């Protein structure tokens, strides 16, 4: 069995494009142009890396990766005790975040699936289809694992 889904982040990209337009209107001076170009290039590169989040679930592993496949987080299915749908608060934001009890990868929105790990930690995966992801993970977990 394999599940693979990529979520595209539209809101952060739209905000960034709007910011570039406003920046171009506010600071049109030539002396700042090289620095603005470097800044815009760097942030655009970061936006490309963090504008997509792909989750792959197989019978052995759960892989969560941004953009071009990096950064990437891998969990063995055997280390997952449970998976359940959760809703992130706005303050938890997007990207890679330290959360209470573990880490979160999120590209857009508030929906996520939280994995309870055998180590006692948690790993939260942002997704635009939390029901499908949680159900798929439940299918690959050993029978002794509980899923909410």
PDB file of C-alpha atoms in Angstrom:
ATOM      1  CA  UNK A   1       0.000   0.000   0.000  1.00  0.00           C
ATOM      2  CA  UNK A   2       1.221   3.500  -0.750  1.00  0.00           C
ATOM      3  CA  UNK A   3      -0.405   6.861  -0.088  1.00  0.00           C
ATOM      4  CA  UNK A   4       1.156   9.993  -1.529  1.00  0.00           C
ATOM      5  CA  UNK A   5      -0.305  13.492  -1.364  1.00  0.00           C
ATOM      6  CA  UNK A   6       1.197  16.913  -1.992  1.00  0.00           C
ATOM      7  CA  UNK A   7      -0.314  20.036  -0.503  1.00  0.00           C
ATOM      8  CA  UNK A   8       0.470  23.307  -2.274  1.00  0.00           C
ATOM      9  CA  UNK A   9       0.717  26.492  -0.211  1.00  0.00           C
ATOM     10  CA  UNK A  10      -1.059  29.269  -2.079  1.00  0.00           C
ATOM     11  CA  UNK A  11      -1.568  31.853   0.682  1.00  0.00           C
ATOM     12  CA  UNK A  12       2.126  32.324   1.629  1.00  0.00           C
ATOM     13  CA  UNK A  13       3.122  32.558  -2.041  1.00  0.00           C
ATOM     14  CA  UNK A  14       0.389  35.130  -2.752  1.00  0.00           C
ATOM     15  CA  UNK A  15       1.445  37.167   0.285  1.00  0.00           C
ATOM     16  CA  UNK A  16       5.071  37.093  -0.886  1.00  0.00           C
ATOM     17  CA  UNK A  17       4.168  38.217  -4.413  1.00  0.00           C
ATOM     18  CA  UNK A  18       2.112  41.074  -2.956  1.00  0.00           C
ATOM     19  CA  UNK A  19       5.042  42.044  -0.728  1.00  0.00           C
ATOM     20  CA  UNK A  20       7.418  42.141  -3.734  1.00  0.00           C
ATOM     21  CA  UNK A  21       5.032  44.437  -5.613  1.00  0.00           C
ATOM     22  CA  UNK A  22       4.679  46.795  -2.638  1.00  0.00           C
ATOM     23  CA  UNK A  23       8.445  46.753  -2.081  1.00  0.00           C
ATOM     24  CA  UNK A  24       9.008  47.710  -5.714  1.00  0.00           C
ATOM     25  CA  UNK A  25       6.633  50.674  -5.354  1.00  0.00           C
ATOM     26  CA  UNK A  26       7.966  51.927  -2.021  1.00  0.00           C
ATOM     27  CA  UNK A  27      11.725  51.590  -2.655  1.00  0.00           C
ATOM     28  CA  UNK A  28      12.453  52.324  -6.305  1.00  0.00           C
ATOM     29  CA  UNK A  29      15.883  53.901  -5.668  1.00  0.00           C
ATOM     30  CA  UNK A  30      18.878  52.522  -7.524  1.00  0.00           C
ATOM     31  CA  UNK A  31      21.201  52.446  -4.514  1.00  0.00           C
ATOM     32  CA  UNK A  32      18.997  49.884  -2.766  1.00  0.00           C
ATOM     33  CA  UNK A  33      18.245  47.818  -5.879  1.00  0.00           C
ATOM     34  CA  UNK A  34      21.112  45.273  -5.504  1.00  0.00           C
ATOM     35  CA  UNK A  35      20.289  44.578  -1.852  1.00  0.00           C
ATOM     36  CA  UNK A  36      16.597  44.298  -2.562  1.00  0.00           C
ATOM     37  CA  UNK A  37      17.375  41.886  -5.405  1.00  0.00           C
ATOM     38  CA  UNK A  38      19.454  39.667  -3.083  1.00  0.00           C
ATOM     39  CA  UNK A  39      16.721  39.787  -0.428  1.00  0.00           C
ATOM     40  CA  UNK A  40      13.953  38.945  -2.912  1.00  0.00           C
ATOM     41  CA  UNK A  41      16.017  36.104  -4.419  1.00  0.00           C
ATOM     42  CA  UNK A  42      16.752  34.587  -0.980  1.00  0.00           C
ATOM     43  CA  UNK A  43      13.148  34.736   0.188  1.00  0.00           C
ATOM     44  CA  UNK A  44      11.898  33.393  -3.163  1.00  0.00           C
ATOM     45  CA  UNK A  45      14.262  30.432  -2.804  1.00  0.00           C
ATOM     46  CA  UNK A  46      12.901  29.771   0.694  1.00  0.00           C
ATOM     47  CA  UNK A  47       9.346  30.049  -0.654  1.00  0.00           C
ATOM     48  CA  UNK A  48      10.141  27.443  -3.330  1.00  0.00           C
ATOM     49  CA  UNK A  49      11.537  25.086  -0.712  1.00  0.00           C
ATOM     50  CA  UNK A  50       8.581  25.527   1.653  1.00  0.00           C
ATOM     51  CA  UNK A  51       5.648  25.984  -0.751  1.00  0.00           C
ATOM     52  CA  UNK A  52       4.783  22.275  -0.998  1.00  0.00           C
ATOM     53  CA  UNK A  53       4.512  19.489   1.554  1.00  0.00           C
ATOM     54  CA  UNK A  54       4.437  15.889   0.369  1.00  0.00           C
ATOM     55  CA  UNK A  55       3.402  13.046   2.661  1.00  0.00           C
ATOM     56  CA  UNK A  56       4.117   9.459   1.653  1.00  0.00           C
ATOM     57  CA  UNK A  57       2.855   6.506   3.675  1.00  0.00           C
ATOM     58  CA  UNK A  58       3.960   2.937   2.986  1.00  0.00           C
ATOM     59  CA  UNK A  59       3.651  -0.214   5.089  1.00  0.00           C
ATOM     60  CA  UNK A  60       7.070   0.565   6.611  1.00  0.00           C
ATOM     61  CA  UNK A  61       7.561   4.345   6.755  1.00  0.00           C
ATOM     62  CA  UNK A  62       5.861   7.734   6.827  1.00  0.00           C
ATOM     63  CA  UNK A  63       7.862  10.399   4.992  1.00  0.00           C
ATOM     64  CA  UNK A  64       7.072  14.102   5.155  1.00  0.00           C
ATOM     65  CA  UNK A  65       9.109  16.397   2.889  1.00  0.00           C
ATOM     66  CA  UNK A  66       9.034  19.991   1.736  1.00  0.00           C
ATOM     67  CA  UNK A  67       9.490  21.408  -1.758  1.00  0.00           C
ATOM     68  CA  UNK A  68      12.194  19.539  -3.617  1.00  0.00           C
ATOM     69  CA  UNK A  69      12.392  16.722  -1.054  1.00  0.00           C
ATOM     70  CA  UNK A  70      14.316  18.608   1.577  1.00  0.00           C
ATOM     71  CA  UNK A  71      13.915  19.121   4.491  1.00  0.00           C
ATOM     72  CA  UNK A  72      12.537  15.652   5.117  1.00  0.00           C
ATOM     73  CA  UNK A  73      11.278  13.753   8.173  1.00  0.00           C
ATOM     74  CA  UNK A  74      10.880   9.961   8.257  1.00  0.00           C
ATOM     75  CA  UNK A  75       9.105   7.857  10.874  1.00  0.00           C
ATOM     76  CA  UNK A  76       9.018   4.076  10.914  1.00  0.00           C
ATOM     77  CA  UNK A  77       5.433   2.803  11.083  1.00  0.00           C
ATOM     78  CA  UNK A  78       6.582   0.449  13.851  1.00  0.00           C
ATOM     79  CA  UNK A  79       7.415   3.525  15.988  1.00  0.00           C
ATOM     80  CA  UNK A  80       3.926   5.039  15.618  1.00  0.00           C
ATOM     81  CA  UNK A  81       1.420   4.169  18.347  1.00  0.00           C
ATOM     82  CA  UNK A  82      -1.529   6.216  17.074  1.00  0.00           C
ATOM     83  CA  UNK A  83      -2.539   8.839  14.524  1.00  0.00           C
ATOM     84  CA  UNK A  84      -5.392  11.283  14.962  1.00  0.00           C
ATOM     85  CA  UNK A  85      -6.723  14.420  13.315  1.00  0.00           C
ATOM     86  CA  UNK A  86      -5.942  17.707  15.073  1.00  0.00           C
ATOM     87  CA  UNK A  87      -6.359  21.388  14.350  1.00  0.00           C
ATOM     88  CA  UNK A  88      -3.394  23.740  14.713  1.00  0.00           C
ATOM     89  CA  UNK A  89      -3.837  27.167  16.218  1.00  0.00           C
ATOM     90  CA  UNK A  90      -2.907  30.201  14.120  1.00  0.00           C
ATOM     91  CA  UNK A  91       0.045  30.890  16.409  1.00  0.00           C
ATOM     92  CA  UNK A  92       1.715  27.594  15.457  1.00  0.00           C
ATOM     93  CA  UNK A  93       2.203  28.956  11.944  1.00  0.00           C
ATOM     94  CA  UNK A  94       3.722  27.302   8.898  1.00  0.00           C
ATOM     95  CA  UNK A  95       7.035  25.613   8.233  1.00  0.00           C
ATOM     96  CA  UNK A  96       8.988  23.474  10.659  1.00  0.00           C
ATOM     97  CA  UNK A  97       8.005  24.228  14.226  1.00  0.00           C
ATOM     98  CA  UNK A  98       8.762  22.935  17.686  1.00  0.00           C
ATOM     99  CA  UNK A  99       5.448  22.159  19.372  1.00  0.00           C
ATOM    100  CA  UNK A 100       4.576  20.876  22.810  1.00  0.00           C
ATOM    101  CA  UNK A 101       5.893  17.326  22.931  1.00  0.00           C
ATOM    102  CA  UNK A 102       7.524  17.235  19.511  1.00  0.00           C
ATOM    103  CA  UNK A 103       7.727  18.788  16.049  1.00  0.00           C
ATOM    104  CA  UNK A 104       5.367  19.942  13.316  1.00  0.00           C
ATOM    105  CA  UNK A 105       5.754  20.222   9.544  1.00  0.00           C
ATOM    106  CA  UNK A 106       3.056  22.455   8.041  1.00  0.00           C
ATOM    107  CA  UNK A 107       2.835  24.295   4.741  1.00  0.00           C
ATOM    108  CA  UNK A 108      -0.595  25.935   4.908  1.00  0.00           C
ATOM    109  CA  UNK A 109      -3.858  25.879   6.816  1.00  0.00           C
ATOM    110  CA  UNK A 110      -4.722  24.549  10.255  1.00  0.00           C
ATOM    111  CA  UNK A 111      -5.591  20.876   9.684  1.00  0.00           C
ATOM    112  CA  UNK A 112      -3.066  18.218  10.654  1.00  0.00           C
ATOM    113  CA  UNK A 113      -2.557  14.620  11.714  1.00  0.00           C
ATOM    114  CA  UNK A 114      -0.657  14.042  14.930  1.00  0.00           C
ATOM    115  CA  UNK A 115       1.428  10.914  15.358  1.00  0.00           C
ATOM    116  CA  UNK A 116       1.952   9.596  18.878  1.00  0.00           C
ATOM    117  CA  UNK A 117       5.360   7.936  18.868  1.00  0.00           C
ATOM    118  CA  UNK A 118       6.716   5.073  20.965  1.00  0.00           C
ATOM    119  CA  UNK A 119       9.382   7.455  22.287  1.00  0.00           C
ATOM    120  CA  UNK A 120       6.644   9.521  23.968  1.00  0.00           C
ATOM    121  CA  UNK A 121       7.097  12.360  21.482  1.00  0.00           C
ATOM    122  CA  UNK A 122       4.664  13.665  18.903  1.00  0.00           C
ATOM    123  CA  UNK A 123       5.058  14.533  15.242  1.00  0.00           C
ATOM    124  CA  UNK A 124       2.399  16.661  13.582  1.00  0.00           C
ATOM    125  CA  UNK A 125       1.897  16.690   9.795  1.00  0.00           C
ATOM    126  CA  UNK A 126      -0.065  19.565   8.275  1.00  0.00           C
ATOM    127  CA  UNK A 127      -2.394  18.425   5.498  1.00  0.00           C
ATOM    128  CA  UNK A 128      -5.406  19.537   3.508  1.00  0.00           C
ATOM    129  CA  UNK A 129      -6.869  16.030   3.709  1.00  0.00           C
ATOM    130  CA  UNK A 130      -6.518  14.989   7.374  1.00  0.00           C
ATOM    131  CA  UNK A 131      -9.250  12.337   7.278  1.00  0.00           C
ATOM    132  CA  UNK A 132      -7.624  10.439   4.391  1.00  0.00           C
ATOM    133  CA  UNK A 133      -4.149  10.680   5.911  1.00  0.00           C
ATOM    134  CA  UNK A 134      -5.263   9.519   9.374  1.00  0.00           C
ATOM    135  CA  UNK A 135      -7.260   6.626   7.856  1.00  0.00           C
ATOM    136  CA  UNK A 136      -4.322   5.533   5.712  1.00  0.00           C
ATOM    137  CA  UNK A 137      -1.949   5.577   8.666  1.00  0.00           C
ATOM    138  CA  UNK A 138      -4.500   3.578  10.688  1.00  0.00           C
ATOM    139  CA  UNK A 139      -4.478   0.932   7.955  1.00  0.00           C
ATOM    140  CA  UNK A 140      -0.708   0.416   8.130  1.00  0.00           C
ATOM    141  CA  UNK A 141      -0.386   0.486  11.931  1.00  0.00           C
ATOM    142  CA  UNK A 142      -0.048  -2.875  13.688  1.00  0.00           C
ATOM    143  CA  UNK A 143      -3.357  -4.145  15.140  1.00  0.00           C
ATOM    144  CA  UNK A 144      -2.264  -3.377  18.732  1.00  0.00           C
ATOM    145  CA  UNK A 145      -2.012   0.352  17.891  1.00  0.00           C
ATOM    146  CA  UNK A 146      -4.967   2.540  18.809  1.00  0.00           C
ATOM    147  CA  UNK A 147      -6.165   5.240  16.424  1.00  0.00           C
ATOM    148  CA  UNK A 148      -8.658   7.976  17.304  1.00  0.00           C
TER     149      UNK A 148
END
